[in-house]
Amino acid sequence: MPKSPAALADPQTHPLPRPPRLLWLLGPALVAGVAYLDPGNVASNMTAGAQYGYLLVWVVVAGNTMAWLIQYLSAKLGIVTGKSLPQILGERLRSRRVRLAYWVQAELVAMATDLAEVIGGAVALNLLFDLPLLVGGLITGSVSMVMLAVQSRRGPRAFEFVIMSLLVIIAVGFSVGVFLAPPDASGVASGLIPRFEDANSVLLAASILGATIMPHAIYAHSALSRDRFAVRAAGLTTQRLLTVTRWDVSIAMVIAGSVNLAILLLAAANLAGVPGTDSLEGAHQALETSLGVVVATLFAVGLLASGLASTSVGAYAGAEIMQGLLHIRIPLLTRRVISLIPALAILGLGFDPTTSLVLSQVVLSFGIPFALIPLVVLTARSSVLGSFANRWQTTAAGVIASILLVTLNGVLLVLVFTGAA
């Protein structure tokens, strides 16, 4: 006999599905947070610690604080609207020429990001197995294609598990040395006082921030949150999702900030004044001399995991940028093959990996205003987010962070192109 509507509504006879637990909802920020641990970050933090000791500790802390706000705003945009930042921009930019120009700069940023990450993976494989850089780049690209296939066929949750597993390897690989050779506590405390020594320290500070807050992480996080929460589970309100997202972003930024700080402190405590540490290869050799083969090997393993994880997220962001701005969808794996070509060409032609990493950070500096400013503007508008639009305090913090980041990235460009550092 069929049950009456009253019986169906009775939780005793037909219980409603339970909302997902907190742990199940975590993940998008941890994936996007991998962008904060890419080879560009490793190079910038290692060089800063080796050349200036604890001087720029405050830059890492400040960058991580701003990153929390920026990544939360990106995730909120994706959750509330059900659209990514590139999608919304593609709808609001009416002129096809403007959309095309916007896509070109965003695509160049995605390519520069991919370049740094593939090179980082290639350098790591060279350090671990003495493989030629071109072969290392091919292996890095091939493994990232497998990871993207997981995302395409098994969904965002499986992709998150793969990335988070690599995140654990990254954290261990870059942090072990700090526990074996702890930094000086008074030196760390003095590094929390904002200051510079010379033009080169300003350049390194801008490089740290440029490698930390990257455009593709902003684009990607809104898409990751959209994909993950496209279907609302029973009892899962938008407010609940935003609460969980704040936890997600906090956990991701604590991990990323701690690892970046560990890299700088490792170099400050053990590599200060050691020549050659302005390259990944030189830093690896210095670590081996100072702390032994085990620490140096773990550093190289962490670098490899960093390259593999971040290049996969970068390819995901690039596909979203194209689809959102141009309304053109290319299969993710096809795009991965295309985006590998510039990186492999640079490795094949024998360009210096460290110089290529520096140039990639310069390109990223061009792209940050085009991602950050629209994000702050859109999340402040009730016409876009309704009742979830930013409070004035949040908008003010976003504006201040935008001004600081755009200014420092401008300083980075001036110092690089004028050779002032």
Coordinates of C-alpha atoms in Angstrom, one line a residue:
M1 CA 0.0 0.0 0.0
P2 CA 1.6 3.4 -1.0
K3 CA 2.5 5.7 1.8
S4 CA 0.6 8.9 2.4
P5 CA 2.3 12.3 1.9
A6 CA 2.3 12.8 5.7
A7 CA 4.2 9.5 6.1
L8 CA 6.7 10.5 3.5
A9 CA 7.3 13.8 5.2
D10 CA 7.7 12.1 8.6
P11 CA 11.4 11.7 9.4
Q12 CA 10.6 8.7 11.5
T13 CA 9.3 6.8 8.5
H14 CA 11.3 8.5 5.7
P15 CA 14.4 10.2 7.1
L16 CA 15.9 13.0 5.1
P17 CA 19.5 12.6 3.9
R18 CA 22.1 13.9 6.3
P19 CA 24.1 16.9 5.2
P20 CA 27.7 16.0 4.3
R21 CA 30.3 16.2 7.1
L22 CA 32.8 19.0 7.3
L23 CA 35.7 16.9 6.1
W24 CA 33.8 15.8 3.0
L25 CA 33.3 19.4 2.0
L26 CA 37.0 20.4 2.3
G27 CA 39.2 20.3 -0.8
P28 CA 38.8 23.1 -3.4
A29 CA 41.0 25.5 -1.5
L30 CA 43.7 22.8 -0.9
V31 CA 43.8 22.2 -4.6
A32 CA 44.0 26.0 -5.5
G33 CA 46.5 26.4 -2.6
V34 CA 49.0 24.2 -4.5
A35 CA 49.6 27.3 -6.7
Y36 CA 51.2 28.9 -3.6
L37 CA 53.8 26.1 -3.4
D38 CA 54.9 26.0 -7.0
P39 CA 58.6 26.0 -8.1
G40 CA 58.5 29.8 -8.5
N41 CA 57.7 30.1 -4.8
V42 CA 60.5 27.7 -3.9
A43 CA 63.1 29.7 -5.9
S44 CA 62.0 33.1 -4.5
N45 CA 61.9 32.0 -0.9
M46 CA 65.1 30.1 -1.1
T47 CA 67.0 33.0 -2.7
A48 CA 65.5 35.5 -0.2
G49 CA 66.6 33.4 2.8
A50 CA 70.1 32.7 1.4
Q51 CA 70.8 36.3 0.5
Y52 CA 69.1 38.3 3.3
G53 CA 68.6 35.8 6.1
Y54 CA 65.5 36.6 8.1
L55 CA 64.9 40.0 6.6
L56 CA 61.9 39.1 4.4
V57 CA 60.0 36.8 6.8
W58 CA 57.3 39.6 7.1
V59 CA 56.8 39.4 3.3
V60 CA 55.9 35.8 3.5
V61 CA 53.5 36.4 6.4
A62 CA 51.9 39.4 4.7
G63 CA 51.5 37.6 1.4
N64 CA 49.8 34.7 3.0
T65 CA 47.4 36.9 4.9
M66 CA 46.4 38.7 1.7
A67 CA 46.1 35.3 -0.1
W68 CA 43.5 34.1 2.5
L69 CA 41.2 37.0 1.6
I70 CA 41.7 36.7 -2.1
Q71 CA 41.1 33.0 -2.3
Y72 CA 38.1 33.2 -0.1
L73 CA 36.6 35.9 -2.3
S74 CA 37.3 33.7 -5.4
A75 CA 35.6 30.7 -3.8
K76 CA 32.6 32.8 -2.6
L77 CA 32.1 34.0 -6.1
G78 CA 32.0 30.5 -7.5
I79 CA 29.7 29.2 -4.7
V80 CA 27.1 32.0 -4.7
T81 CA 26.8 32.5 -8.5
G82 CA 27.5 29.0 -9.6
K83 CA 29.9 30.5 -12.2
S84 CA 33.7 31.0 -12.4
L85 CA 35.4 34.4 -12.6
P86 CA 36.2 33.9 -16.3
Q87 CA 32.6 33.0 -17.0
I88 CA 31.2 36.1 -15.4
L89 CA 33.8 38.3 -17.1
G90 CA 32.9 36.6 -20.4
E91 CA 29.3 37.5 -19.9
R92 CA 30.0 41.1 -18.9
L93 CA 32.6 42.0 -21.5
R94 CA 30.2 42.6 -24.4
S95 CA 32.8 43.4 -27.1
R96 CA 34.4 40.3 -28.6
R97 CA 37.6 42.2 -29.2
V98 CA 37.8 43.1 -25.5
R99 CA 37.1 39.5 -24.5
L100 CA 39.8 38.3 -26.9
A101 CA 42.3 40.9 -25.6
Y102 CA 41.5 39.9 -22.0
W103 CA 41.9 36.2 -22.9
V104 CA 45.3 36.8 -24.5
Q105 CA 46.7 38.3 -21.3
A106 CA 45.1 35.6 -19.2
E107 CA 46.4 32.9 -21.5
L108 CA 49.9 34.3 -21.4
V109 CA 49.8 34.2 -17.6
A110 CA 48.6 30.6 -17.7
M111 CA 51.4 29.7 -20.1
A112 CA 54.0 31.5 -17.9
T113 CA 52.7 29.6 -14.9
D114 CA 52.9 26.3 -16.7
L115 CA 56.4 27.1 -17.9
A116 CA 57.6 27.6 -14.3
E117 CA 56.0 24.4 -13.1
V118 CA 57.2 22.1 -15.9
I119 CA 60.7 23.5 -15.5
G120 CA 60.5 22.9 -11.8
G121 CA 59.5 19.3 -12.3
A122 CA 62.3 18.9 -14.9
V123 CA 64.9 20.3 -12.6
A124 CA 63.8 18.0 -9.8
L125 CA 64.1 14.9 -12.0
N126 CA 67.5 16.1 -13.1
L127 CA 68.6 16.4 -9.5
L128 CA 67.1 13.0 -8.5
F129 CA 68.0 10.9 -11.5
D130 CA 70.3 13.0 -13.6
L131 CA 67.8 13.1 -16.5
P132 CA 68.2 15.7 -19.2
L133 CA 65.9 18.6 -18.7
L134 CA 63.9 18.0 -21.8
V135 CA 63.2 14.4 -20.8
G136 CA 62.3 15.6 -17.3
G137 CA 59.8 18.1 -18.9
L138 CA 58.2 15.4 -21.0
I139 CA 57.8 13.1 -17.9
T140 CA 56.4 16.0 -15.9
G141 CA 53.9 16.8 -18.6
S142 CA 52.9 13.2 -19.1
V143 CA 52.3 12.6 -15.4
S144 CA 50.2 15.8 -15.2
M145 CA 48.1 14.4 -18.1
V146 CA 47.3 11.3 -16.1
M147 CA 46.3 13.5 -13.2
L148 CA 44.0 15.6 -15.4
A149 CA 42.5 12.4 -16.8
V150 CA 41.5 11.5 -13.2
Q151 CA 39.8 14.9 -13.0
S152 CA 38.0 14.5 -16.3
R153 CA 36.8 10.9 -15.7
R154 CA 36.5 10.5 -11.9
G155 CA 35.4 14.0 -11.0
P156 CA 36.7 16.8 -8.8
R157 CA 36.8 14.7 -5.6
A158 CA 39.2 12.1 -7.0
F159 CA 41.4 15.0 -8.4
E160 CA 41.4 16.6 -4.9
F161 CA 42.7 13.4 -3.3
V162 CA 45.6 13.2 -5.8
I163 CA 46.6 16.8 -5.3
M164 CA 46.3 16.6 -1.5
S165 CA 48.5 13.5 -1.5
L166 CA 51.1 15.5 -3.4
L167 CA 50.6 18.4 -1.0
V168 CA 51.7 16.1 1.9
I169 CA 54.9 15.2 0.0
I170 CA 55.6 18.9 -0.7
A171 CA 55.1 19.8 2.9
V172 CA 57.4 17.0 4.2
G173 CA 60.0 17.6 1.5
F174 CA 60.4 21.3 2.1
S175 CA 60.0 21.3 5.9
V176 CA 62.2 18.4 7.2
G177 CA 65.4 20.5 7.1
V178 CA 63.9 23.2 9.4
F179 CA 63.4 20.6 12.1
L180 CA 66.9 19.1 11.7
A181 CA 68.6 22.6 11.7
P182 CA 66.2 25.0 13.5
P183 CA 66.4 28.7 12.7
D184 CA 67.3 31.3 15.3
A185 CA 64.2 32.4 17.2
S186 CA 65.3 36.0 17.7
G187 CA 66.2 36.2 14.0
V188 CA 62.7 35.0 13.0
A189 CA 61.2 37.6 15.3
S190 CA 63.3 40.4 13.9
G191 CA 62.2 39.3 10.4
L192 CA 58.6 40.2 11.3
I193 CA 59.4 43.9 11.3
P194 CA 58.7 45.3 7.8
R195 CA 61.8 46.8 6.2
F196 CA 64.2 46.5 3.2
E197 CA 67.9 46.8 2.8
D198 CA 68.4 47.7 -0.8
A199 CA 66.8 47.5 -4.3
N200 CA 67.5 43.8 -4.6
S201 CA 65.7 43.1 -1.4
V202 CA 62.7 45.0 -2.8
L203 CA 62.9 42.9 -5.9
L204 CA 62.9 39.7 -3.9
A205 CA 60.0 40.9 -1.8
A206 CA 58.0 41.6 -5.0
S207 CA 59.1 38.2 -6.4
I208 CA 57.9 36.4 -3.3
L209 CA 54.5 38.1 -3.5
G210 CA 54.3 37.6 -7.3
A211 CA 55.0 33.9 -6.8
T212 CA 52.5 33.7 -4.0
I213 CA 49.4 35.5 -5.2
M214 CA 49.0 34.4 -8.8
P215 CA 46.2 35.1 -11.3
H216 CA 45.6 31.5 -12.3
A217 CA 44.9 30.6 -8.6
I218 CA 42.2 33.2 -8.5
Y219 CA 40.6 32.0 -11.8
A220 CA 40.9 28.4 -10.7
H221 CA 39.5 28.6 -7.2
S222 CA 36.1 30.0 -8.4
A223 CA 35.9 27.2 -10.9
L224 CA 36.9 24.5 -8.4
S225 CA 34.3 25.7 -6.0
R226 CA 31.6 25.9 -8.7
D227 CA 32.4 22.3 -9.9
R228 CA 32.6 20.8 -6.4
F229 CA 29.3 22.3 -5.2
A230 CA 27.3 22.4 -8.4
V231 CA 24.7 20.1 -6.8
R232 CA 23.5 21.2 -3.4
A233 CA 23.2 18.2 -1.0
A234 CA 20.1 18.0 1.2
G235 CA 20.2 20.6 4.0
L236 CA 23.4 22.3 2.6
T237 CA 22.7 26.0 2.3
T238 CA 24.9 28.6 0.7
Q239 CA 25.7 30.0 4.1
R240 CA 26.9 26.6 5.3
L241 CA 29.1 26.2 2.2
L242 CA 30.6 29.6 2.8
T243 CA 31.3 28.7 6.4
V244 CA 33.0 25.5 5.3
T245 CA 34.9 27.4 2.7
R246 CA 36.4 29.7 5.3
W247 CA 37.7 26.6 7.1
D248 CA 39.0 25.2 3.8
V249 CA 40.8 28.4 2.8
S250 CA 42.2 28.7 6.4
I251 CA 43.6 25.2 6.4
A252 CA 45.1 25.6 2.9
M253 CA 46.7 28.9 3.7
V254 CA 48.2 27.7 7.0
I255 CA 49.8 24.8 5.1
A256 CA 51.0 26.9 2.2
G257 CA 52.2 29.7 4.5
S258 CA 54.0 27.4 6.8
V259 CA 55.8 25.6 4.0
N260 CA 56.8 28.8 2.3
L261 CA 58.1 30.1 5.6
A262 CA 60.0 26.9 6.2
I263 CA 61.8 27.2 2.9
L264 CA 62.9 30.8 3.7
L265 CA 64.0 29.8 7.2
L266 CA 65.8 26.7 6.0
A267 CA 67.9 28.9 3.6
A268 CA 68.3 31.7 6.2
A269 CA 69.6 29.3 8.9
N270 CA 71.8 27.1 6.7
L271 CA 72.6 28.8 3.4
A272 CA 73.2 32.4 4.3
G273 CA 76.0 33.8 2.2
V274 CA 76.6 30.5 0.4
P275 CA 77.2 31.3 -3.3
G276 CA 75.1 29.8 -6.1
T277 CA 71.9 29.5 -4.0
D278 CA 70.0 31.8 -6.5
S279 CA 69.2 28.7 -8.5
L280 CA 67.3 25.5 -7.6
E281 CA 70.3 23.4 -8.6
G282 CA 72.7 25.5 -6.5
A283 CA 70.3 25.4 -3.5
H284 CA 70.1 21.6 -3.7
Q285 CA 73.9 21.3 -3.8
A286 CA 74.2 23.7 -0.9
L287 CA 71.7 21.7 1.2
E288 CA 73.5 18.5 0.4
T289 CA 76.8 20.1 1.6
S290 CA 75.3 21.7 4.7
L291 CA 72.7 19.2 5.9
G292 CA 73.4 16.0 4.0
V293 CA 72.0 13.8 1.2
V294 CA 68.7 12.9 2.9
V295 CA 67.6 16.6 3.3
A296 CA 68.7 17.5 -0.2
T297 CA 66.9 14.4 -1.7
L298 CA 63.7 15.3 0.2
F299 CA 64.0 18.8 -1.1
A300 CA 64.2 17.5 -4.7
V301 CA 61.2 15.1 -4.1
G302 CA 59.2 18.1 -2.7
L303 CA 60.2 20.1 -5.8
L304 CA 59.0 17.3 -8.1
A305 CA 55.7 17.0 -6.3
S306 CA 55.3 20.8 -6.4
G307 CA 55.9 20.8 -10.2
L308 CA 53.4 17.9 -10.8
A309 CA 50.6 19.3 -8.7
S310 CA 50.8 22.9 -9.7
T311 CA 51.1 22.3 -13.4
S312 CA 47.9 20.2 -13.3
V313 CA 46.0 22.9 -11.5
G314 CA 47.5 25.5 -13.9
A315 CA 46.2 23.5 -16.9
Y316 CA 42.8 23.3 -15.3
A317 CA 42.8 27.1 -14.9
G318 CA 43.9 27.6 -18.5
A319 CA 41.0 25.5 -19.8
E320 CA 38.5 27.5 -17.6
I321 CA 39.9 30.8 -18.8
M322 CA 39.4 29.9 -22.5
Q323 CA 35.9 28.4 -21.9
G324 CA 34.7 31.3 -19.8
L325 CA 36.1 34.2 -21.9
L326 CA 35.8 32.8 -25.4
H327 CA 33.1 30.2 -24.9
I328 CA 35.4 27.7 -26.6
R329 CA 35.8 24.3 -24.9
I330 CA 38.9 22.2 -25.8
P331 CA 39.3 18.8 -24.1
L332 CA 41.5 19.2 -21.0
L333 CA 44.1 16.7 -22.2
T334 CA 44.3 18.2 -25.6
R335 CA 44.9 21.6 -24.0
R336 CA 47.6 20.0 -21.8
V337 CA 49.5 18.8 -24.8
I338 CA 49.3 22.3 -26.5
S339 CA 50.3 24.2 -23.3
L340 CA 53.4 21.9 -22.9
I341 CA 54.9 23.0 -26.2
P342 CA 56.4 26.4 -24.9
A343 CA 58.0 24.8 -21.8
L344 CA 59.5 21.9 -23.8
A345 CA 60.8 24.3 -26.4
I346 CA 62.6 26.4 -23.8
L347 CA 64.1 23.2 -22.2
G348 CA 65.0 21.8 -25.6
L349 CA 66.8 25.0 -26.7
G350 CA 68.9 25.0 -23.5
F351 CA 67.7 28.2 -21.9
D352 CA 68.8 28.6 -18.3
P353 CA 66.0 27.2 -16.0
T354 CA 66.5 29.9 -13.3
T355 CA 66.3 32.7 -15.8
S356 CA 63.2 31.2 -17.3
L357 CA 61.6 31.0 -13.8
V358 CA 62.4 34.7 -13.2
L359 CA 60.9 35.7 -16.6
S360 CA 57.8 33.7 -15.9
Q361 CA 57.3 35.7 -12.6
V362 CA 57.6 38.9 -14.6
V363 CA 54.7 37.8 -16.9
L364 CA 52.6 36.9 -13.9
S365 CA 53.1 40.4 -12.6
F366 CA 51.4 41.7 -15.7
G367 CA 48.3 39.5 -15.1
I368 CA 47.6 40.1 -11.4
P369 CA 45.5 43.4 -11.8
F370 CA 43.3 41.8 -14.5
A371 CA 42.3 39.0 -12.1
L372 CA 42.4 40.7 -8.7
I373 CA 40.6 44.0 -9.4
P374 CA 37.5 42.4 -11.1
L375 CA 37.3 39.9 -8.2
V376 CA 37.1 42.6 -5.6
V377 CA 34.6 44.7 -7.7
L378 CA 32.3 41.8 -8.5
T379 CA 32.2 40.4 -4.9
A380 CA 31.3 43.8 -3.6
R381 CA 28.2 44.1 -5.8
S382 CA 24.8 43.0 -4.5
S383 CA 23.7 42.7 -8.1
V384 CA 26.1 39.8 -8.4
L385 CA 26.1 38.2 -5.0
G386 CA 22.9 39.5 -3.5
S387 CA 22.9 39.3 0.3
F388 CA 26.3 37.6 0.2
A389 CA 28.1 40.7 -1.2
N390 CA 31.1 41.8 0.7
R391 CA 30.7 44.0 3.8
W392 CA 32.4 47.4 3.5
Q393 CA 35.3 46.2 5.7
T394 CA 35.9 43.2 3.4
T395 CA 35.8 45.4 0.3
A396 CA 38.2 47.9 2.0
A397 CA 40.6 45.1 2.8
G398 CA 40.4 43.8 -0.8
V399 CA 41.1 47.3 -2.2
I400 CA 44.1 47.8 0.1
A401 CA 45.5 44.3 -0.8
S402 CA 44.9 45.1 -4.5
I403 CA 46.8 48.4 -4.3
L404 CA 49.7 46.9 -2.4
L405 CA 50.0 43.9 -4.8
V406 CA 49.6 45.9 -8.0
T407 CA 52.2 48.5 -6.7
L408 CA 54.7 45.8 -5.7
N409 CA 54.3 44.0 -9.0
G410 CA 54.8 47.3 -10.8
V411 CA 58.0 47.8 -8.8
L412 CA 59.1 44.3 -9.8
L413 CA 58.6 45.1 -13.4
V414 CA 60.5 48.4 -13.2
L415 CA 63.5 46.8 -11.3
V416 CA 63.7 43.9 -13.8
F417 CA 63.5 46.0 -16.9
T418 CA 65.8 48.8 -15.7
G419 CA 68.3 46.4 -14.1
A420 CA 68.2 48.5 -10.9
A421 CA 68.6 45.5 -8.7

